[in-house]
Short mmCIF file of C-alpha atoms in Angstrom, two decimals:
data_model
loop_
_atom_site.label_atom_id
_atom_site.label_comp_id
_atom_site.label_asym_id
_atom_site.label_seq_id
_atom_site.Cartn_x
_atom_site.Cartn_y
_atom_site.Cartn_z
CA UNK U 681 0.22 -0.37 -0.22
CA UNK U 682 1.69 3.34 -1.34
CA UNK U 683 1.95 5.59 1.49
CA UNK U 684 -0.35 8.99 1.55
CA UNK U 685 1.67 12.24 0.58
CA UNK U 686 2.96 14.85 2.58
CA UNK U 687 0.63 17.02 2.44
CA UNK U 688 -2.35 14.29 2.86
CA UNK U 689 -0.88 13.84 6.34
CA UNK U 690 0.17 17.74 7.17
CA UNK U 691 -3.69 18.44 7.05
CA UNK U 692 -4.24 15.58 9.10
CA UNK U 693 -2.15 16.98 11.95
CA UNK U 694 -2.44 20.18 11.36
CA UNK U 695 -5.23 20.95 13.13
CA UNK U 696 -4.14 18.52 16.36
CA UNK U 697 -1.51 20.95 16.13
CA UNK U 698 -3.16 23.73 16.60
CA UNK U 699 -5.33 22.54 18.97
CA UNK U 700 -2.29 22.14 20.92
CA UNK U 701 -1.36 25.55 20.73
CA UNK U 702 -4.51 26.80 21.45
CA UNK U 703 -5.08 25.35 24.35
CA UNK U 704 -0.98 26.55 25.36
CA UNK U 705 -1.67 29.82 25.14
CA UNK U 706 -5.10 30.05 26.05
CA UNK U 707 -4.19 28.47 29.55
CA UNK U 708 -0.77 31.34 29.65
CA UNK U 709 -3.97 34.32 29.31
CA UNK U 710 -5.93 32.72 31.86
CA UNK U 711 -2.91 31.68 34.78
CA UNK U 712 -1.82 35.58 34.15
CA UNK U 713 1.73 34.59 32.45
CA UNK U 714 0.02 36.93 29.29
CA UNK U 715 -1.76 39.66 31.23
CA UNK U 716 -4.82 41.71 29.64
CA UNK U 717 -3.28 44.93 27.08
CA UNK U 718 -0.03 42.41 27.19
CA UNK U 719 1.50 42.38 23.26
CA UNK U 720 2.28 38.56 22.63
CA UNK U 721 5.30 36.89 21.38
CA UNK U 722 6.26 37.82 17.71
CA UNK U 723 5.01 34.62 15.39
CA UNK U 724 9.06 33.42 14.86
CA UNK U 725 9.51 33.08 18.47
CA UNK U 726 5.56 31.22 19.30
CA UNK U 727 6.11 29.27 16.74
CA UNK U 728 9.51 28.12 18.38
CA UNK U 729 8.48 27.83 21.40
CA UNK U 730 5.36 25.30 20.86
CA UNK U 731 8.11 23.76 17.69
CA UNK U 732 5.22 24.39 14.87
CA UNK U 733 4.98 25.88 11.73
CA UNK U 734 3.93 29.45 10.83
CA UNK U 735 0.84 27.94 9.72
CA UNK U 736 0.02 25.87 12.81
CA UNK U 737 0.84 28.77 15.11
CA UNK U 738 -1.30 31.45 12.51
CA UNK U 739 -4.38 29.18 13.19
CA UNK U 740 -4.25 29.01 17.02
CA UNK U 741 -4.39 32.41 16.77
CA UNK U 742 -7.04 33.18 14.55
CA UNK U 743 -9.13 30.65 16.86
CA UNK U 744 -8.10 33.18 20.11
CA UNK U 745 -8.91 35.83 18.42
CA UNK U 746 -12.12 34.76 17.09
CA UNK U 747 -12.94 34.09 20.49
CA UNK U 748 -12.39 37.46 21.64
CA UNK U 749 -9.34 36.91 23.42
CA UNK U 750 -6.88 37.75 21.27
CA UNK U 751 -6.63 40.95 19.17
CA UNK U 752 -4.22 41.60 16.10
CA UNK U 753 -2.79 44.85 15.62
CA UNK U 754 -1.44 45.70 11.93
CA UNK U 755 2.10 46.64 11.81
CA UNK U 756 1.70 45.94 16.07
CA UNK U 757 1.36 42.35 16.69
CA UNK U 758 -1.02 39.94 18.85
CA UNK U 759 -1.90 41.50 22.18
CA UNK U 760 -4.52 39.66 24.97
CA UNK U 761 -7.82 41.50 24.82
CA UNK U 762 -9.64 39.56 27.23
CA UNK U 763 -8.98 36.45 30.54
CA UNK U 764 -11.62 34.00 30.68
CA UNK U 765 -12.26 33.78 33.88
CA UNK U 766 -10.38 30.64 35.99
CA UNK U 767 -13.29 28.70 36.77
CA UNK U 768 -14.56 28.87 33.01
CA UNK U 769 -11.23 26.69 31.78
CA UNK U 770 -11.75 24.43 35.22
CA UNK U 771 -15.66 23.66 34.50
CA UNK U 772 -14.43 23.33 30.78
CA UNK U 773 -12.99 19.83 31.22
CA UNK U 774 -14.74 17.76 28.79
CA UNK U 775 -15.73 20.43 26.22
CA UNK U 776 -13.41 22.96 25.51
CA UNK U 777 -13.73 27.01 25.78
CA UNK U 778 -12.92 27.36 22.17
CA UNK U 779 -16.40 24.46 21.01
CA UNK U 780 -18.57 26.62 23.82
CA UNK U 781 -18.02 30.28 22.45
CA UNK U 782 -17.68 28.51 18.43
CA UNK U 783 -21.51 27.25 19.27
CA UNK U 784 -22.79 30.28 20.25
CA UNK U 785 -22.38 31.47 16.62
CA UNK U 786 -24.51 28.33 15.56
CA UNK U 787 -27.17 29.60 18.06
CA UNK U 788 -27.20 32.36 17.01
CA UNK U 789 -28.45 31.57 14.12
CA UNK U 790 -30.56 28.61 14.99
CA UNK U 791 -32.05 30.49 18.47
CA UNK U 792 -32.80 33.83 17.35
CA UNK U 793 -35.13 32.34 14.45
CA UNK U 794 -36.53 30.04 16.51
CA UNK U 795 -37.68 32.78 19.09
CA UNK U 796 -39.00 35.48 16.15
CA UNK U 797 -41.28 32.12 15.02
CA UNK U 798 -42.52 30.89 18.23
CA UNK U 799 -44.04 34.78 18.87
CA UNK U 800 -45.90 33.87 15.64
CA UNK U 801 -46.34 30.20 15.70
CA UNK U 802 -46.75 29.20 19.84
CA UNK U 803 -49.86 26.96 20.90
CA UNK U 804 -51.30 27.97 23.96
CA UNK U 805 -49.73 24.26 25.63
CA UNK U 806 -46.47 25.06 24.39
CA UNK U 807 -46.15 28.56 25.88
CA UNK U 808 -47.08 26.53 28.85
CA UNK U 809 -43.67 24.88 28.47
CA UNK U 810 -42.10 27.47 28.14
CA UNK U 811 -43.14 28.79 30.87
CA UNK U 812 -43.10 25.54 32.38
CA UNK U 813 -39.07 24.70 32.32
CA UNK U 814 -38.15 28.17 32.67
CA UNK U 815 -39.75 28.23 36.52
CA UNK U 816 -37.79 24.80 36.99
CA UNK U 817 -35.04 27.02 36.20
CA UNK U 818 -35.54 29.82 38.62
CA UNK U 819 -35.50 27.81 41.31
CA UNK U 820 -32.93 25.55 40.95
CA UNK U 821 -30.77 29.05 40.82
CA UNK U 822 -32.31 30.17 43.40
CA UNK U 823 -31.80 27.51 45.58
CA UNK U 824 -27.99 28.16 44.72
CA UNK U 825 -27.58 24.30 41.67
CA UNK U 826 -26.93 24.31 38.27
CA UNK U 827 -29.88 24.18 36.39
CA UNK U 828 -28.36 21.00 34.45
CA UNK U 829 -30.61 20.36 32.07
CA UNK U 830 -33.04 23.03 32.14
CA UNK U 831 -31.50 25.84 30.14
CA UNK U 832 -31.35 23.51 27.35
CA UNK U 833 -35.07 21.98 28.17
CA UNK U 834 -36.31 25.76 28.31
CA UNK U 835 -34.24 26.68 24.87
CA UNK U 836 -35.99 23.21 23.43
CA UNK U 837 -38.58 24.80 24.50
CA UNK U 838 -38.85 27.66 21.97
CA UNK U 839 -37.84 25.37 19.35
CA UNK U 840 -40.62 22.75 19.34
CA UNK U 841 -42.84 26.16 19.48
CA UNK U 842 -41.37 27.03 16.10
CA UNK U 843 -43.42 25.52 14.14
CA UNK U 844 -40.14 24.71 12.39
CA UNK U 845 -39.22 20.68 12.98
CA UNK U 846 -35.66 20.94 11.60
CA UNK U 847 -34.80 23.85 13.83
CA UNK U 848 -35.92 21.22 17.03
CA UNK U 849 -34.04 18.31 15.31
CA UNK U 850 -30.81 20.38 14.69
CA UNK U 851 -30.89 21.78 18.45
CA UNK U 852 -31.94 17.80 19.48
CA UNK U 853 -28.69 16.85 17.34
CA UNK U 854 -26.57 18.98 19.19
CA UNK U 855 -28.22 18.44 22.42
CA UNK U 856 -24.84 16.94 24.25
CA UNK U 857 -22.47 19.39 22.95
CA UNK U 858 -24.83 22.48 23.82
CA UNK U 859 -25.92 20.99 27.32
CA UNK U 860 -22.16 21.25 28.51
CA UNK U 861 -22.23 24.86 27.13
CA UNK U 862 -24.69 26.18 28.79
CA UNK U 863 -23.94 24.29 31.63
CA UNK U 864 -20.37 26.07 32.31
CA UNK U 865 -21.77 29.32 31.38
CA UNK U 866 -25.03 29.14 34.45
CA UNK U 867 -21.85 27.81 36.76
CA UNK U 868 -20.24 30.98 37.08
CA UNK U 869 -20.97 32.75 39.42
CA UNK U 870 -19.32 36.58 40.89
CA UNK U 871 -17.66 35.78 43.76
CA UNK U 872 -17.46 38.01 47.14
CA UNK U 873 -19.89 41.27 46.91
CA UNK U 874 -20.86 40.76 43.58
CA UNK U 875 -22.47 36.80 44.46
CA UNK U 876 -25.74 37.03 44.30
CA UNK U 877 -28.77 34.81 42.54
CA UNK U 878 -28.50 34.70 38.73
CA UNK U 879 -30.53 37.32 38.31
CA UNK U 880 -29.66 38.97 35.22
CA UNK U 881 -29.61 35.57 33.35
CA UNK U 882 -33.10 34.92 34.70
CA UNK U 883 -34.39 38.44 33.56
CA UNK U 884 -33.29 37.27 30.35
CA UNK U 885 -35.00 34.48 29.71
CA UNK U 886 -38.54 36.74 31.29
CA UNK U 887 -37.60 39.07 28.40
CA UNK U 888 -37.89 36.36 25.82
CA UNK U 889 -40.92 34.37 27.34
CA UNK U 890 -42.18 38.06 27.22
CA UNK U 891 -42.12 38.79 23.90
CA UNK U 892 -43.57 35.26 22.63
CA UNK U 893 -46.55 35.20 25.68
CA UNK U 894 -46.97 39.30 23.63
CA UNK U 895 -46.66 37.67 19.94
CA UNK U 896 -44.15 40.37 19.05
CA UNK U 897 -41.85 37.99 17.22
CA UNK U 898 -39.32 41.26 16.33
CA UNK U 899 -38.65 41.66 20.53
CA UNK U 900 -38.71 38.00 20.77
CA UNK U 901 -35.72 37.60 18.16
CA UNK U 902 -33.78 41.00 19.85
CA UNK U 903 -34.37 39.04 23.12
CA UNK U 904 -32.97 35.69 23.03
CA UNK U 905 -29.76 37.31 20.55
CA UNK U 906 -29.14 39.49 23.53
CA UNK U 907 -28.97 36.46 25.54
CA UNK U 908 -27.35 35.13 23.48
CA UNK U 909 -24.52 37.72 23.34
CA UNK U 910 -24.11 38.25 27.79
CA UNK U 911 -23.95 34.50 28.49
CA UNK U 912 -20.92 34.55 26.02
CA UNK U 913 -19.01 37.92 27.13
CA UNK U 914 -19.64 36.40 31.01
CA UNK U 915 -17.62 33.22 29.61
CA UNK U 916 -15.04 36.18 28.89
CA UNK U 917 -15.54 38.06 31.95
CA UNK U 918 -11.94 37.37 33.79
CA UNK U 919 -13.41 39.53 36.39
CA UNK U 920 -15.66 36.21 37.93
CA UNK U 921 -12.13 35.17 40.15
CA UNK U 922 -12.32 38.86 42.17
#
C-alpha cells in the first residue's frame, strides 16, 4: 500500500497541533502569565517555543482572535484583549472553551429564528411548557444549584414552539454539546460582594418569554440575541475571579 502524500499527513496533523497551541496559549492567558493588554511574543518566537510551523501557530491565533481573547493590531502584533475566568477553564474540562464559544455562533443563527417564529406560531400549550421550564430553572438557581438540563429544555421548548421541525431536529442533534456549554455558563457566578443569584440570566429569559407571550416576533428575536451575546460575554469575564 502506498503511503499517503506528505501534504495529506500535514492536513491531518495540523488541526491537532493547532489545538495544542491554542490550549497552551489560552492557559497562559487564563493563569495571568500573559496579562490583559500585554503584547504576545512574535510569531517567530511563539512558533519556536511550541515547536510548530508558522501556519499552525497562525491557526491557533486565529481561533483566539475569533474568541475575542486576542486582538491583532496591524504593524504592532497580537495583544491579549480579554482573559476568561479561571473557573470557566476549570469547568470546561469535558468541552473546550473554544467549542463553547463556537457553538454560540450557530445558536445565534438557530435560536434567534426559533424565538421569532415561536412568537408567531406558539400554541397555548407550548407557551405553558416554556413557562414551566423557566420556573424550574428559577427554582434551581434560587437554591444555588446549577439547573442541569433545564436551560437546554427551555431553549428546546422555544424551538418546538417555532413550528419548524428542522430547527428542533438540529437542536436535538447538538444537544450533548449545547448542554455542556450551557451548564458551564450557568455555573460561573461572581464571588464576594458581586455574588448573588443569577438575576441577570433570569431577567434575560423573562424578556424572551414575555415577547413570545405577547406575540412580538421582533422583540423575541432581539431578546434572544441579547441573551446569547450576554452569555458569551460572561464566559470571557475574568472579573468573575475577583
